[in-house]
mmCIF file of C-alpha atoms in Angstrom:
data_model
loop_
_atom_site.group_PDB
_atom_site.id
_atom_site.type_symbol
_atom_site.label_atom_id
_atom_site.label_comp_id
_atom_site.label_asym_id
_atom_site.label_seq_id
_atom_site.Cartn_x
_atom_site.Cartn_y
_atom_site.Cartn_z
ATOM 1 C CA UNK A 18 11.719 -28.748 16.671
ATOM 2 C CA UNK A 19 8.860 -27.708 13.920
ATOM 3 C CA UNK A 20 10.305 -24.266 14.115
ATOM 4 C CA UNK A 21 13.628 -25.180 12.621
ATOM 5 C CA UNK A 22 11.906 -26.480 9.759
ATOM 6 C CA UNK A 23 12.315 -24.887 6.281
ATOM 7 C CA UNK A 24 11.694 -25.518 2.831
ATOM 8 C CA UNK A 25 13.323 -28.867 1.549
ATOM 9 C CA UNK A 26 13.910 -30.034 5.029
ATOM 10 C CA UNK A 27 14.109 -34.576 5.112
ATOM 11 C CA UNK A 28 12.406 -35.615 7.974
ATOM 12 C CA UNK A 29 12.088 -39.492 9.273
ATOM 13 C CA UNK A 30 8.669 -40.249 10.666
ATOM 14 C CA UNK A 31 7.698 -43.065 13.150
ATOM 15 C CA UNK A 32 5.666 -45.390 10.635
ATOM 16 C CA UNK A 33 6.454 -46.042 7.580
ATOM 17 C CA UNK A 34 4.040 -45.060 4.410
ATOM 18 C CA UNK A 35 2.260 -47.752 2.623
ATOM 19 C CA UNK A 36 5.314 -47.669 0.187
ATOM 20 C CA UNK A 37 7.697 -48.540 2.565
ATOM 21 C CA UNK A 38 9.705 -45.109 3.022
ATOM 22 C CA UNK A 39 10.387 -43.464 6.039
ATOM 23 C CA UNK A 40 11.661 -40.305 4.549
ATOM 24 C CA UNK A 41 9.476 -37.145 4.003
ATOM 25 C CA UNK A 42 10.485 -33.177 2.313
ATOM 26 C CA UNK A 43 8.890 -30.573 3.555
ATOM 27 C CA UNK A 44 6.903 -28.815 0.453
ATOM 28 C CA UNK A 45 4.540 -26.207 2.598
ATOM 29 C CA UNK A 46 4.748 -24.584 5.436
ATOM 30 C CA UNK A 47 2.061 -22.482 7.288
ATOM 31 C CA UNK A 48 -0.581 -23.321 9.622
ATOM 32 C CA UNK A 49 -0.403 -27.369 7.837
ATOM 33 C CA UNK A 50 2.723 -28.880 6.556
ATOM 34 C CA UNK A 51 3.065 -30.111 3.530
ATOM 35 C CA UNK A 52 5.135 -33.246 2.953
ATOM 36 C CA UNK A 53 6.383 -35.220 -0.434
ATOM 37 C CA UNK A 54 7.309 -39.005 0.308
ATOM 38 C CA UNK A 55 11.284 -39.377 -1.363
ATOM 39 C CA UNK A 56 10.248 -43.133 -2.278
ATOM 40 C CA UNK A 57 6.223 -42.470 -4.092
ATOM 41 C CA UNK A 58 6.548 -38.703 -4.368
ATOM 42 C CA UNK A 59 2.737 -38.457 -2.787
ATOM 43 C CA UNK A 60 2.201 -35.667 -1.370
ATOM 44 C CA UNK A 61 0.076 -34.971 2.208
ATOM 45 C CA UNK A 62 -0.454 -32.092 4.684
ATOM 46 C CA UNK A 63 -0.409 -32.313 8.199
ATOM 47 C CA UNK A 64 -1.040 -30.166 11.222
ATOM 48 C CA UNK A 65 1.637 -28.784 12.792
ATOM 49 C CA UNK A 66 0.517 -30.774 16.235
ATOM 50 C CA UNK A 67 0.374 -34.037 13.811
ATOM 51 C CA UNK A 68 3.701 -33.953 12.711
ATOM 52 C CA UNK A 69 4.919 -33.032 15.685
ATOM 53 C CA UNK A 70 4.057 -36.706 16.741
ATOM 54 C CA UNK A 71 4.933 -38.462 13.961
ATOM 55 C CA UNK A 72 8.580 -37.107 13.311
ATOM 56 C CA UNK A 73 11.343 -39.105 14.944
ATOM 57 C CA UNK A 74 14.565 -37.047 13.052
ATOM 58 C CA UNK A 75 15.359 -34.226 10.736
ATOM 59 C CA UNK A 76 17.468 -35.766 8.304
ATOM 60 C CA UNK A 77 18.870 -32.594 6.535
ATOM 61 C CA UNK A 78 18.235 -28.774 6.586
ATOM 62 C CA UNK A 79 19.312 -26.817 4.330
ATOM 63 C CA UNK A 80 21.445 -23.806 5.592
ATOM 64 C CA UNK A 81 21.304 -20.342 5.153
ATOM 65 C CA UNK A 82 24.235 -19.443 2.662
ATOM 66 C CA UNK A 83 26.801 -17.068 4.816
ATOM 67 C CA UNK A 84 26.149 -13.930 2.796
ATOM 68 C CA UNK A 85 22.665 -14.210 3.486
ATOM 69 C CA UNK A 86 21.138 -11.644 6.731
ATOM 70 C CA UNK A 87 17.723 -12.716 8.654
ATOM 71 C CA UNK A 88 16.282 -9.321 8.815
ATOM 72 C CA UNK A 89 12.838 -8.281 10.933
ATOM 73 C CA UNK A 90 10.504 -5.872 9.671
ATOM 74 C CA UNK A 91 9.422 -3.089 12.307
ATOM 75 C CA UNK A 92 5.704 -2.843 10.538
#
């Protein structure tokens, strides 16, 4: 599941934030995850492992547009 994440992904955690919102966008990724509360816009980071227990849905990800190619680099 935390590999389909991207930029601007809304995620739902478990428990709610002292604010009372559920909802979370994804600001950072890398080895933590950076998240931005929709309701308080504070902003945390989490290990991947973390989030990985607190996340009960992905709300929205963003697609790829269609003209747009996933390309791997040989080196």
């Amino acid at each position: 599941m935390l590999t389909d994440l991207q930029l601007t992904t809304v995620v739902k955690l478990r428990k709610p934030h002292p604010c009372g919102g559920y909802e979370w966008t994804v600001t950072r990724l890398g080895a933590d995850i950076g998240l931005e509360c929709n309701t308080c816009h504070h902003r945390v980071l989490l290990t991947r492992r973390e989030l990985a227990r607190r996340i009960k849905t992905v709300i929205f990800a963003p697609a790829l547009p269609n003209n747009t190619e996933i390309r791997e680099s040989n080196g």
